[in-house]
Amino acid sequence: MTVAAGIGYALVALGPSLALFVSVISKKPFLILTLLSSTLVWLISLIILSGIWRAFLPLNSATWWPFAILLFTSVAFQEGLRLLFWKVYKRLEDIMDAFADRVSKPRLYLTDKMQIALAGGLGHGVAHAVFFCLSLLTPAFGPATYFVDRCSQIPFFLVSAIIALAFVMVHTFSMVIAFNSYAEGNKVDQLFVPVVHLAAGMMTLINFASGGCIVGIPLLYLMAILTLMHCGRMVSRRLTENHRQGSS
Amino acid sequence: MEPSILGSFGQEIIGVMSPVSLCMLLVVLLVYSLSPSNPFSSSSPAPVRTVANLVYTENPSDTAAHKLEGALLNALVFVILMAIVTFVLVLLYYYNFTNFLKNYMRFSAFFVLGTMGGSIFLSIIKHFSIPIDSITCFLLLFNFTVVGVLTMFSGGMPIVLRQGYMVSLGIIVAVWLTKLPEWTTWVLLVALALYDLVAVLAPWGPLKLLVELASRRDEELPALVYEARPTVSRNEGNQRSSLAPFVGGVSDSGSVELQAVPNNNGPRDGSENRRSSEYTAIQVRNLENVEGERDRDEGERSPLVGHSRERYSSDGNSSEYSTVVRNRESEIVVDEEMPPLVDLLGMDNEREQVRRVGIGDSVIASRGIKLGLGDFVFYSVLVGRAAMYDLMTVYACYLAIISGLGCTLILLSVCRQALPALPISITLGVVFYFLTRLLMEPFVVGTATNLMMF
């Protein structure tokens, strides 16, 4: 429905991430590089997954359990990749610390590490929004719109933009939680991230039922807000601890 | 609290990646807005006869095998012609026809900006029904072209203006190249990546010869290159001492880049260094250009495909014109002024000093990475062609190209010599395009239209 609507949908999905990008990430080139590489990792994971599942596509959209298996395998694979991402990050952190020592600069601060985690998570979120929402948005710039049978009250583009926004939040902040928990060795938080990701994926299965999106999407947002709050709590706890440690 | 190192790590890479991304974005936008709104309309333009179409003009009704064979022949002819022209350039440079080359490049830049840029502006005006009269339009175009020629071939112009004109040249040529038929484009891109690899790394490759010639004479390379000047580092002090610029050339299809202007006299402190270095070798003598090449060939009596340059009319009259498209020089040069990345790979300041002496006191004068214009053009052609299919392929190809560029830059800081910038990126781009188109799209569209996402 015209260019204005198309841009509107794109901004619904990517607005907060754009704000985060401009305010935090665009100032430090290394964070931009982190964002690009995590987007690339997400894309590669998506390609591998689609390679594995290609033989079974197109799925019969009458039954829901093939989709459940699809979602489960996809989420499991991506969580595995997150672990790999963490290991690579550890090595990079060592290299950067060594470099900092060499030029006699301070080592990476806690806020730096969190910013890197944020950039990584934002990369995943932006990749999700781009591939699941924006790439399907081209017809929205034209004169018409499109409705899906199962969720026939709002245009498909708007629904996918809203879902993408929730997932952007989940991805961005769960990366921060994950990196912090791996660094601290906190088992509960380490499990929190995959569980939330899986739960969010499964919530979208509720959309499968006719009219299910009225229930599914608010639940999805519940997960996103849960992630956000947990992340906020953890970050403030770590920062106060760090500050107290530093000043004592 | 002292500023952390996170603020300055990797600045130079971003300095190269942003113009490349901007060029790709604008080409995608132009391709989308200038593509006919109704693909089945009868006013589809007649196929353009260019050098790249010399042997075989693609016809949508041919079989796949026939198309592939025709595309291979086209690509072969194009690469051979380009190799010949590059050798001619090396010869001219060797015999010191530098004045001729310089004026030739000025003329060709004027020509590209004027005619090719002009016809793109005209089609934009036509497409968006912008109310502007022809006299104003002509005046604006003339100003644009003349300022462009001035910024690129004389010193004393603000670097931002020069960078802007480089990017717009890349955009103009890339938009023209996307008009080629599909199979020919893909095969041509792969062939150019291979040619680049050979031309820069093989000992008899024309680009390698050009680099060596230029470095022996301590001159700038005769090429169109984009320079990303370094930003001023916010923390003076330590950073400065580790700045021992070195030459690392990454050359690719076309341009030869040179670095090596002795700069030993300047003291090691930052500003002095920069001042002396910037003006010695930054005088980029741009000799290679798209139209230029073709014209030179005409001058040398090597007749090529039809030379009638008529304005391209989009209403279907079969107007033939030879889009003289030649590969631009492209290359990257890394200046070791990016201490973080260099040190990231294990080199320290002491070694830089030693290396400087070891190279025979030839130190780079320019600072900042240089990327040849051909790189811009062919990356944008790849992304533009991906845009003609779907947005998903655009993002996938964009990410692939950017990561290829990043890998090439890292390789550059390790290898310290001229490296081709096309092969890795083009390979990754083509692979990702076909993987996305064949594998990922059914997967993602299938789940997304059912409102199931993860």
XYZ file of C-alpha atoms in Angstrom:
702
model
C 0.000 0.000 0.000
C 2.227 2.774 -1.235
C 5.714 3.719 -0.294
C 4.660 5.332 2.979
C 3.102 2.141 4.250
C 6.064 0.099 3.132
C 8.487 2.356 4.962
C 6.173 2.282 7.960
C 6.228 -1.496 8.131
C 9.985 -1.531 7.786
C 10.341 0.944 10.622
C 7.966 -0.992 12.859
C 10.248 -3.978 12.565
C 13.554 -2.181 12.642
C 12.918 1.124 14.395
C 14.328 0.305 17.843
C 17.316 -1.444 16.316
C 17.972 1.588 14.140
C 17.871 3.765 17.241
C 20.270 1.432 19.031
C 22.544 1.386 16.025
C 22.728 5.140 15.662
C 23.202 5.867 19.337
C 25.501 3.094 20.479
C 26.990 1.150 17.646
C 27.735 3.620 14.905
C 30.234 5.418 17.098
C 32.608 2.514 17.423
C 33.775 0.845 14.235
C 34.524 -2.441 15.944
C 30.913 -2.760 16.986
C 29.802 -2.254 13.398
C 32.122 -5.062 12.364
C 30.717 -7.265 15.135
C 27.205 -6.536 13.949
C 28.048 -7.412 10.367
C 29.761 -10.641 11.304
C 26.953 -11.814 13.567
C 24.445 -11.057 10.818
C 26.569 -13.127 8.486
C 26.676 -16.010 10.991
C 22.891 -15.945 11.291
C 22.544 -15.954 7.510
C 24.891 -18.913 7.196
C 22.945 -20.809 9.849
C 19.750 -20.104 7.942
C 21.287 -21.358 4.702
C 22.523 -24.552 6.357
C 19.131 -25.152 7.918
C 17.350 -24.637 4.642
C 19.837 -26.966 2.986
C 18.992 -29.653 5.503
C 15.260 -29.118 5.206
C 15.097 -28.565 1.451
C 14.124 -32.089 0.693
C 11.025 -31.867 2.876
C 9.767 -28.585 1.561
C 7.190 -27.382 0.784
C 5.613 -28.514 4.006
C 1.999 -29.410 4.088
C 0.451 -26.446 5.805
C -2.499 -28.369 7.165
C -0.700 -30.132 9.978
C 1.309 -28.361 12.601
C 3.801 -30.916 13.813
C 6.244 -30.765 10.859
C 6.535 -27.104 11.583
C 7.160 -27.856 15.234
C 10.044 -30.131 14.341
C 11.358 -27.515 11.928
C 11.286 -24.834 14.591
C 12.842 -27.059 17.195
C 15.777 -28.073 15.010
C 16.301 -24.492 13.857
C 16.362 -23.095 17.383
C 18.662 -25.872 18.592
C 21.086 -25.231 15.739
C 21.144 -21.509 16.358
C 21.750 -21.935 20.060
C 24.643 -24.199 19.240
C 26.026 -21.468 17.003
C 25.689 -18.988 19.833
C 28.047 -21.113 21.887
C 30.510 -21.122 19.005
C 30.160 -17.371 18.727
C 31.042 -17.088 22.395
C 34.207 -19.138 21.982
C 35.343 -16.980 19.066
C 34.580 -13.895 21.088
C 36.703 -15.148 23.976
C 39.671 -15.519 21.699
C 39.096 -12.097 20.193
C 38.896 -10.619 23.671
C 42.281 -12.084 24.527
C 43.800 -10.628 21.388
C 42.354 -7.212 22.094
C 43.559 -7.281 25.661
C 47.035 -8.213 24.502
C 46.988 -5.340 22.036
C 45.773 -2.960 24.694
C 48.660 -3.979 26.918
C 51.079 -3.385 24.114
C 49.961 0.149 23.470
C 49.620 0.701 27.200
C 45.958 1.411 27.153
C 43.431 0.099 29.608
C 42.004 -3.319 28.906
C 38.442 -3.866 27.835
C 36.017 -2.512 30.353
C 32.924 -4.397 31.426
C 30.778 -1.941 29.497
C 32.878 -2.613 26.405
C 32.261 -6.315 26.674
C 28.572 -5.761 27.127
C 28.513 -3.463 24.143
C 30.139 -6.122 22.022
C 27.520 -8.608 23.204
C 24.806 -6.099 22.404
C 26.186 -5.579 18.917
C 26.270 -9.319 18.371
C 22.702 -9.720 19.517
C 21.570 -6.788 17.430
C 23.190 -8.433 14.428
C 21.117 -11.540 14.988
C 17.971 -9.493 15.492
C 18.517 -7.379 12.399
C 19.197 -10.506 10.350
C 15.942 -12.021 11.570
C 13.977 -8.877 10.770
C 15.592 -8.538 7.365
C 15.115 -12.100 6.224
C 11.733 -12.825 7.738
C 10.069 -9.467 7.352
C 11.810 -6.976 5.081
C 12.530 -9.298 2.218
C 8.832 -10.075 1.918
C 7.931 -6.416 2.104
C 8.497 -5.517 -1.549
C 4.864 -5.864 -2.578
C 3.887 -3.544 0.271
C 5.406 -0.643 -1.641
C 2.915 -1.130 -4.385
C -0.729 -0.245 -4.557
C -2.264 -3.282 -2.832
C -1.946 -5.304 0.344
C -2.112 -8.930 1.366
C -3.958 -10.830 4.054
C -3.272 -14.305 5.353
C -6.206 -16.618 5.977
C -5.212 -17.502 9.474
C -4.930 -13.974 10.674
C -7.317 -12.091 8.532
C -7.887 -8.964 10.565
C -4.604 -7.239 9.854
C -2.467 -7.217 6.737
C 0.224 -9.834 6.566
C 2.954 -7.227 6.380
C 1.915 -5.620 9.636
C 1.712 -8.960 11.419
C 5.142 -10.014 10.259
C 6.577 -6.622 11.225
C 5.152 -6.900 14.748
C 6.450 -10.431 15.173
C 9.835 -9.353 13.824
C 10.003 -6.542 16.385
C 9.416 -9.006 19.215
C 12.086 -11.318 17.899
C 14.557 -8.480 17.468
C 14.183 -7.725 21.154
C 14.529 -11.355 22.123
C 17.656 -11.869 20.031
C 19.372 -8.659 21.011
C 19.060 -8.984 24.734
C 19.425 -12.719 25.011
C 22.886 -12.371 23.525
C 23.819 -9.979 26.332
C 22.395 -12.381 28.900
C 24.174 -15.309 27.272
C 27.577 -13.662 27.160
C 27.286 -12.480 30.740
C 26.226 -15.880 31.960
C 29.023 -17.657 30.117
C 31.488 -15.206 31.595
C 30.163 -15.679 35.116
C 29.438 -19.375 34.744
C 25.855 -18.917 35.856
C 24.038 -22.106 34.830
C 20.529 -20.792 35.323
C 21.024 -17.910 32.960
C 22.821 -20.097 30.485
C 19.699 -22.202 30.271
C 17.442 -19.180 30.269
C 18.468 -18.087 26.807
C 17.767 -21.271 24.813
C 14.555 -21.828 26.729
C 13.273 -18.373 25.940
C 14.269 -18.699 22.290
C 12.509 -22.034 22.009
C 9.443 -20.751 23.816
C 9.271 -17.748 21.514
C 9.525 -20.000 18.493
C 6.810 -22.248 19.816
C 4.556 -19.288 20.495
C 4.514 -18.605 16.809
C 3.120 -22.090 16.327
C -0.006 -20.824 18.001
C -0.400 -18.637 14.936
C -1.078 -21.809 13.060
C -4.575 -22.072 14.396
C -7.107 -19.934 12.680
C -7.355 -16.655 14.508
C -4.497 -17.814 16.696
C -2.451 -14.713 16.189
C -4.648 -12.791 18.599
C -3.324 -15.040 21.354
C 0.072 -15.869 19.939
C 1.454 -12.413 19.413
C 0.772 -11.013 22.888
C 2.369 -14.137 24.384
C 5.356 -13.564 22.147
C 5.639 -10.039 23.431
C 5.452 -11.403 26.956
C 8.592 -13.395 26.214
C 10.294 -10.378 24.721
C 9.504 -8.220 27.762
C 10.661 -11.016 30.038
C 13.994 -11.129 28.227
C 14.318 -7.371 28.387
C 13.638 -7.220 32.116
C 15.935 -10.074 32.938
C 18.698 -8.499 30.914
C 18.177 -5.157 32.594
C 18.294 -6.711 36.013
C 21.430 -8.683 35.266
C 23.252 -5.754 33.726
C 22.475 -3.414 36.600
C 23.550 -6.065 39.083
C 26.859 -6.616 37.340
C 27.534 -2.950 36.953
C 26.895 -2.172 40.590
C 29.090 -5.073 41.632
C 31.811 -3.900 39.328
C 31.549 -0.361 40.547
C 31.634 -1.444 44.125
C 34.660 -3.575 43.380
C 36.363 -0.765 41.582
C 35.832 1.813 44.245
C 36.628 -0.413 47.209
C 38.341 7.014 32.796
C 40.664 6.690 29.849
C 39.021 6.091 26.537
C 39.069 2.452 25.726
C 40.581 0.864 22.678
C 37.172 -0.178 21.465
C 36.725 3.271 20.047
C 39.485 3.060 17.493
C 39.741 -0.564 16.544
C 38.977 -1.285 12.922
C 38.357 2.282 11.812
C 40.031 1.960 8.457
C 38.014 -1.048 7.459
C 34.831 0.874 8.085
C 36.278 3.745 6.085
C 36.355 1.488 3.048
C 33.204 -0.460 3.743
C 30.916 2.554 4.048
C 31.449 3.939 0.528
C 31.136 0.427 -0.885
C 27.867 -0.056 1.008
C 26.618 3.362 -0.071
C 27.433 2.621 -3.699
C 25.629 -0.708 -3.524
C 22.604 0.821 -1.826
C 22.256 3.560 -4.433
C 22.671 1.123 -7.303
C 19.940 -1.099 -5.841
C 17.646 1.897 -5.438
C 18.322 3.055 -8.982
C 17.783 -0.414 -10.401
C 14.496 -0.710 -8.570
C 13.211 2.696 -9.512
C 14.319 2.596 -13.125
C 13.124 -0.887 -13.861
C 9.985 -0.864 -15.937
C 6.943 -0.953 -13.719
C 5.192 -3.326 -16.013
C 7.540 -6.091 -17.047
C 5.213 -7.280 -19.744
C 4.783 -3.997 -21.481
C 5.532 -3.921 -25.132
C 7.909 -1.047 -24.768
C 10.685 -3.144 -23.355
C 13.931 -1.817 -24.704
C 15.805 -3.581 -27.411
C 18.879 -5.404 -26.158
C 21.904 -3.227 -26.019
C 24.806 -4.205 -28.188
C 27.946 -3.727 -26.195
C 31.351 -5.211 -25.964
C 30.047 -7.693 -23.482
C 27.395 -8.789 -25.935
C 29.698 -9.065 -28.852
C 29.340 -12.710 -29.588
C 25.952 -13.605 -28.356
C 22.882 -11.615 -27.540
C 20.754 -13.356 -25.054
C 17.271 -14.218 -26.033
C 14.874 -15.351 -23.321
C 13.621 -18.149 -25.501
C 16.941 -19.937 -25.898
C 17.646 -23.166 -24.119
C 19.749 -23.178 -20.980
C 22.693 -24.861 -22.636
C 22.687 -22.393 -25.471
C 22.544 -19.476 -23.080
C 25.388 -20.832 -21.017
C 27.551 -21.358 -24.041
C 26.800 -17.885 -25.350
C 27.495 -16.344 -21.970
C 30.837 -18.132 -21.730
C 31.837 -16.862 -25.145
C 30.816 -13.341 -24.232
C 32.799 -13.447 -21.026
C 35.844 -14.855 -22.782
C 35.793 -12.118 -25.386
C 35.382 -9.457 -22.737
C 38.238 -10.705 -20.618
C 40.554 -11.028 -23.596
C 39.762 -7.510 -24.734
C 40.347 -6.206 -21.258
C 43.672 -7.980 -21.003
C 44.755 -6.511 -24.325
C 43.783 -3.038 -23.278
C 45.586 -3.371 -19.960
C 48.736 -4.449 -21.734
C 48.430 -1.452 -24.011
C 48.150 0.716 -20.936
C 51.270 -0.850 -19.465
C 53.108 -0.190 -22.695
C 52.016 3.414 -22.833
C 53.031 3.901 -19.250
C 56.364 2.282 -19.890
C 57.135 4.626 -22.733
C 56.136 7.606 -20.637
C 53.137 8.762 -22.577
C 51.854 10.106 -19.304
C 50.521 13.360 -20.683
C 48.507 11.552 -23.252
C 47.190 9.173 -20.645
C 46.283 11.983 -18.302
C 44.376 13.962 -20.877
C 42.731 10.859 -22.137
C 41.462 10.044 -18.689
C 40.177 13.561 -18.225
C 38.256 13.296 -21.438
C 36.861 9.906 -20.568
C 35.770 10.982 -17.094
C 34.016 13.943 -18.667
C 32.388 11.662 -21.143
C 31.191 9.096 -18.624
C 29.775 11.646 -16.256
C 28.203 13.579 -19.084
C 26.621 10.991 -21.307
C 26.092 7.952 -19.137
C 25.294 9.994 -16.064
C 23.152 12.268 -18.196
C 21.041 9.493 -19.569
C 20.487 8.086 -16.093
C 19.367 11.524 -14.892
C 17.045 11.787 -17.843
C 15.433 8.451 -17.161
C 14.996 9.419 -13.502
C 13.321 12.643 -14.550
C 11.122 10.790 -16.950
C 10.219 8.121 -14.404
C 9.331 10.474 -11.593
C 7.884 13.214 -13.813
C 10.040 15.885 -12.274
C 9.147 19.297 -13.724
C 12.447 20.665 -14.929
C 13.207 22.366 -18.193
C 15.911 21.270 -20.567
C 18.122 24.358 -20.245
C 18.351 24.045 -16.457
C 18.934 20.360 -16.806
C 21.721 20.840 -19.294
C 23.336 23.497 -17.160
C 23.204 21.352 -14.035
C 24.579 18.360 -15.870
C 27.377 20.417 -17.359
C 28.321 21.795 -13.961
C 28.231 18.371 -12.407
C 30.468 16.933 -15.089
C 33.009 19.725 -15.082
C 33.313 19.781 -11.302
C 33.740 16.038 -11.387
C 36.603 16.203 -13.833
C 38.223 18.964 -11.813
C 38.013 17.173 -8.501
C 39.449 13.995 -9.808
C 42.383 15.295 -11.677
C 43.669 18.234 -9.745
C 44.822 18.659 -6.220
C 43.500 20.960 -3.617
C 39.967 19.703 -3.675
C 38.226 18.599 -0.513
C 38.594 14.879 -0.118
C 34.894 14.408 0.516
C 34.075 15.835 -2.896
C 36.533 13.544 -4.584
C 35.228 10.536 -2.706
C 31.688 11.519 -3.659
C 32.567 11.727 -7.320
C 34.353 8.405 -7.207
C 31.285 6.797 -5.728
C 29.019 8.420 -8.309
C 31.251 7.258 -11.156
C 31.017 3.754 -9.747
C 27.256 4.041 -9.491
C 26.853 5.273 -13.060
C 28.957 2.522 -14.590
C 27.346 -0.139 -12.412
C 23.822 0.910 -13.371
C 24.794 0.662 -17.001
C 26.337 -2.737 -16.556
C 23.211 -4.111 -14.922
C 21.485 -3.715 -18.270
C 23.375 -6.726 -19.535
C 21.427 -9.974 -19.809
C 21.406 -12.259 -16.832
C 23.503 -15.270 -17.745
C 26.122 -13.073 -19.341
C 26.383 -10.992 -16.173
C 27.010 -13.914 -13.871
C 29.507 -15.648 -16.088
C 31.233 -12.324 -16.722
C 31.581 -11.656 -13.011
C 33.161 -15.032 -12.375
C 35.464 -14.618 -15.369
C 36.543 -11.197 -14.155
C 37.296 -12.527 -10.701
C 39.546 -15.162 -12.231
C 41.181 -12.637 -14.530
C 41.846 -10.376 -11.616
C 43.448 -13.139 -9.663
C 45.761 -13.933 -12.552
C 46.493 -10.355 -13.559
C 47.613 -9.320 -10.130
C 49.365 -12.345 -8.756
C 50.975 -14.003 -11.783
C 54.450 -12.683 -12.591
C 53.536 -11.736 -16.161
C 50.196 -10.264 -15.233
C 49.628 -6.770 -16.615
C 48.592 -5.307 -13.302
C 51.591 -6.658 -11.517
C 53.809 -5.162 -14.206
C 52.100 -1.833 -13.796
C 52.553 -1.868 -10.044
C 56.197 -2.668 -10.379
C 56.752 -0.017 -13.032
C 55.099 2.601 -10.939
C 56.928 1.610 -7.796
C 60.242 1.659 -9.594
C 59.580 5.189 -10.710
C 58.156 6.177 -7.365
C 55.071 7.564 -8.977
C 51.418 7.267 -8.378
C 49.589 4.592 -10.223
C 47.757 5.700 -13.292
C 44.367 4.654 -12.140
C 41.102 5.682 -10.646
C 41.152 4.780 -7.026
C 39.057 5.599 -4.066
C 41.062 6.766 -1.122
C 39.723 6.500 2.356
C 41.665 9.061 4.229
C 42.284 8.177 7.804
C 40.345 9.958 10.432
C 42.210 11.850 13.049
C 42.838 9.586 15.922
C 41.340 10.986 19.038
C 44.124 10.020 21.317
C 47.426 11.440 20.347
C 50.510 9.991 21.777
C 51.230 6.338 21.599
C 49.292 5.742 18.478
C 51.433 8.072 16.482
C 54.696 6.333 17.044
C 53.419 3.129 15.669
C 52.576 4.671 12.393
C 55.064 3.429 9.971
C 53.147 3.311 6.775
C 53.905 0.526 4.498
C 52.740 -0.480 1.174
C 50.356 -3.187 0.754
C 48.717 -3.221 -2.548
C 45.610 -5.018 -3.350
C 45.088 -4.857 -6.946
C 42.243 -6.047 -8.823
C 40.734 -6.122 -12.127
C 42.129 -3.141 -13.600
C 43.780 -0.672 -11.607
C 47.147 -0.652 -10.447
C 47.873 0.944 -7.276
C 51.088 2.159 -6.166
C 52.438 3.367 -3.064
C 55.928 3.994 -2.338
C 57.118 7.414 -1.938
C 60.075 7.765 0.253
C 59.194 9.560 3.341
C 62.021 8.990 5.675
C 62.904 12.528 6.344
C 59.867 13.517 8.243
C 60.061 13.065 11.957
C 58.001 10.412 13.455
C 55.415 12.582 14.940
C 51.964 12.480 13.586
C 50.958 15.719 11.983
C 54.214 16.355 10.261
C 54.177 12.889 8.876
C 50.758 13.240 7.551
C 51.348 16.541 5.906
C 54.391 15.486 4.016
C 53.003 12.153 3.113
C 49.660 13.221 1.949
C 50.718 15.441 -0.809
C 53.507 13.487 -2.299
C 51.826 10.425 -3.499
C 48.225 11.265 -3.239
C 48.348 13.000 -6.531
C 46.376 10.294 -8.099
C 46.918 10.262 -11.727
C 43.899 8.623 -12.982
C 44.402 7.301 -16.349
C 42.165 4.380 -16.598
C 38.580 4.892 -17.236
C 35.678 3.258 -18.782
C 34.971 5.188 -21.891
C 38.531 6.161 -22.072
C 39.700 2.739 -22.819
C 37.431 2.310 -25.703
C 38.307 5.633 -27.196
C 41.909 4.854 -26.952
C 41.297 1.698 -28.804
C 39.628 3.631 -31.502
C 42.597 5.865 -31.646
C 44.789 2.884 -32.047
C 42.874 1.531 -34.885
C 41.582 -1.514 -33.199
C 38.014 -1.349 -34.270
C 35.529 -2.613 -31.823
C 31.884 -2.980 -31.781
C 29.805 -0.271 -33.331
C 30.722 3.140 -32.126
C 27.587 5.050 -32.701
C 26.803 6.733 -29.480
C 23.227 7.599 -29.583
C 21.163 8.511 -26.670
C 19.399 5.579 -25.229
C 15.711 6.005 -25.731
C 13.520 3.945 -23.615
C 10.581 3.954 -25.872
C 11.731 1.019 -27.815
C 13.523 2.431 -30.800
C 16.362 0.160 -31.359
C 19.151 2.549 -30.742
C 22.433 0.925 -30.787
C 25.265 2.239 -28.966
C 28.419 0.901 -27.805
C 28.602 1.178 -24.160
C 32.193 1.214 -23.869
C 32.597 -0.630 -20.771
C 35.920 -1.516 -19.578
C 36.962 -2.751 -16.354
C 38.282 -0.237 -14.060
C 41.369 -0.448 -12.185
C 40.768 -1.482 -8.739
C 42.969 -2.205 -5.944
C 43.383 -1.745 -2.348
C 46.275 -0.497 -0.558
C 46.570 -0.811 3.070
C 48.418 1.664 4.973
C 49.902 0.351 8.073
C 48.585 3.268 9.872
C 45.944 0.946 11.090
C 48.002 -0.249 13.993
C 45.229 -2.054 15.796
C 44.484 -4.437 12.999
C 48.075 -4.907 12.109
C 48.973 -5.557 15.657
C 46.027 -7.773 15.877
C 47.880 -10.025 13.534
C 50.918 -10.054 15.644
C 53.157 -7.367 14.385
C 54.508 -4.814 16.698
C 55.962 -1.419 16.377
C 59.535 -2.487 16.356
C 59.004 -4.763 13.475
C 57.400 -2.000 11.527
C 60.537 0.078 11.739
C 62.656 -2.814 10.637
C 60.389 -3.589 7.790
C 60.458 -0.063 6.609
C 64.156 -0.185 6.266
C 63.971 -3.596 4.728
C 61.757 -2.511 1.902
C 64.443 -0.188 0.839
C 63.168 2.906 2.470
C 60.123 3.006 0.364
C 57.337 4.024 2.593
C 53.887 4.839 1.720
C 53.101 8.386 1.443
C 49.420 8.111 1.494
C 47.619 6.988 4.490
C 44.403 5.144 4.469
C 43.209 2.272 2.431
C 42.723 2.659 -1.273
C 40.230 0.675 -3.222
C 40.098 0.712 -6.974
C 36.977 1.854 -8.710
C 36.507 -1.409 -10.580
C 35.828 -3.094 -7.264
C 33.022 -0.666 -6.538
C 31.557 -1.225 -9.968
C 31.560 -4.994 -9.963
C 30.352 -5.388 -6.411
C 27.468 -3.092 -7.271
C 26.754 -4.981 -10.486
C 26.487 -8.200 -8.506
C 24.156 -6.688 -5.952
C 22.163 -4.904 -8.661
C 21.650 -8.137 -10.518
C 20.615 -9.814 -7.253
C 18.149 -6.968 -6.747
C 16.462 -7.876 -9.980
C 15.427 -11.140 -8.426
C 14.435 -10.438 -4.857
C 15.363 -8.454 -1.758
C 16.465 -11.539 0.121
C 19.196 -12.218 -2.401
C 20.256 -8.596 -2.151
C 20.917 -8.877 1.580
C 22.628 -12.212 1.251
C 24.904 -10.945 -1.533
C 25.599 -7.712 0.341
C 26.710 -9.613 3.434
C 28.793 -11.978 1.345
C 30.564 -9.145 -0.464
C 31.235 -7.191 2.715
C 32.662 -10.229 4.442
C 34.781 -10.995 1.379
C 36.072 -7.440 1.471
C 36.857 -7.783 5.147
C 38.746 -11.015 4.532
C 40.688 -9.398 1.711
C 41.665 -6.490 3.926
C 42.837 -8.798 6.674
C 44.774 -10.825 4.129
C 46.255 -7.591 2.879
C 47.592 -6.633 6.237
C 49.212 -10.043 6.450
C 50.644 -10.274 2.965
C 51.785 -6.711 2.419
C 51.634 -6.776 -1.318
C 49.221 -6.079 -4.100
C 46.204 -8.281 -3.762
C 43.149 -8.618 -5.969
C 39.996 -7.502 -4.244
C 37.503 -9.121 -6.562
C 37.980 -12.893 -6.259
C 36.953 -13.598 -2.688
C 34.003 -11.231 -2.663
C 32.665 -12.212 -6.063
C 32.990 -15.903 -5.302
C 31.194 -15.538 -1.992
C 28.588 -13.297 -3.600
C 27.808 -15.693 -6.432
C 27.725 -18.703 -4.089
C 25.431 -16.964 -1.636
C 23.167 -15.743 -4.428
C 22.551 -19.205 -5.785
C 22.290 -20.792 -2.345
C 19.765 -18.191 -1.250
C 17.762 -18.416 -4.403
C 17.624 -22.200 -4.488
C 17.675 -23.206 -0.837
C 16.776 -20.436 1.494
C 13.902 -18.812 -0.229
C 11.409 -21.690 -0.180
C 12.355 -22.306 3.440
C 11.904 -18.770 4.695
C 8.908 -17.843 2.590
C 7.210 -21.096 3.552
C 7.545 -20.483 7.269
C 7.003 -16.737 7.185
C 3.754 -16.811 5.245
C 2.470 -19.259 7.806
C 3.485 -16.759 10.463
C 5.969 -19.093 12.014
C 9.305 -17.587 12.773
C 12.242 -18.211 14.977
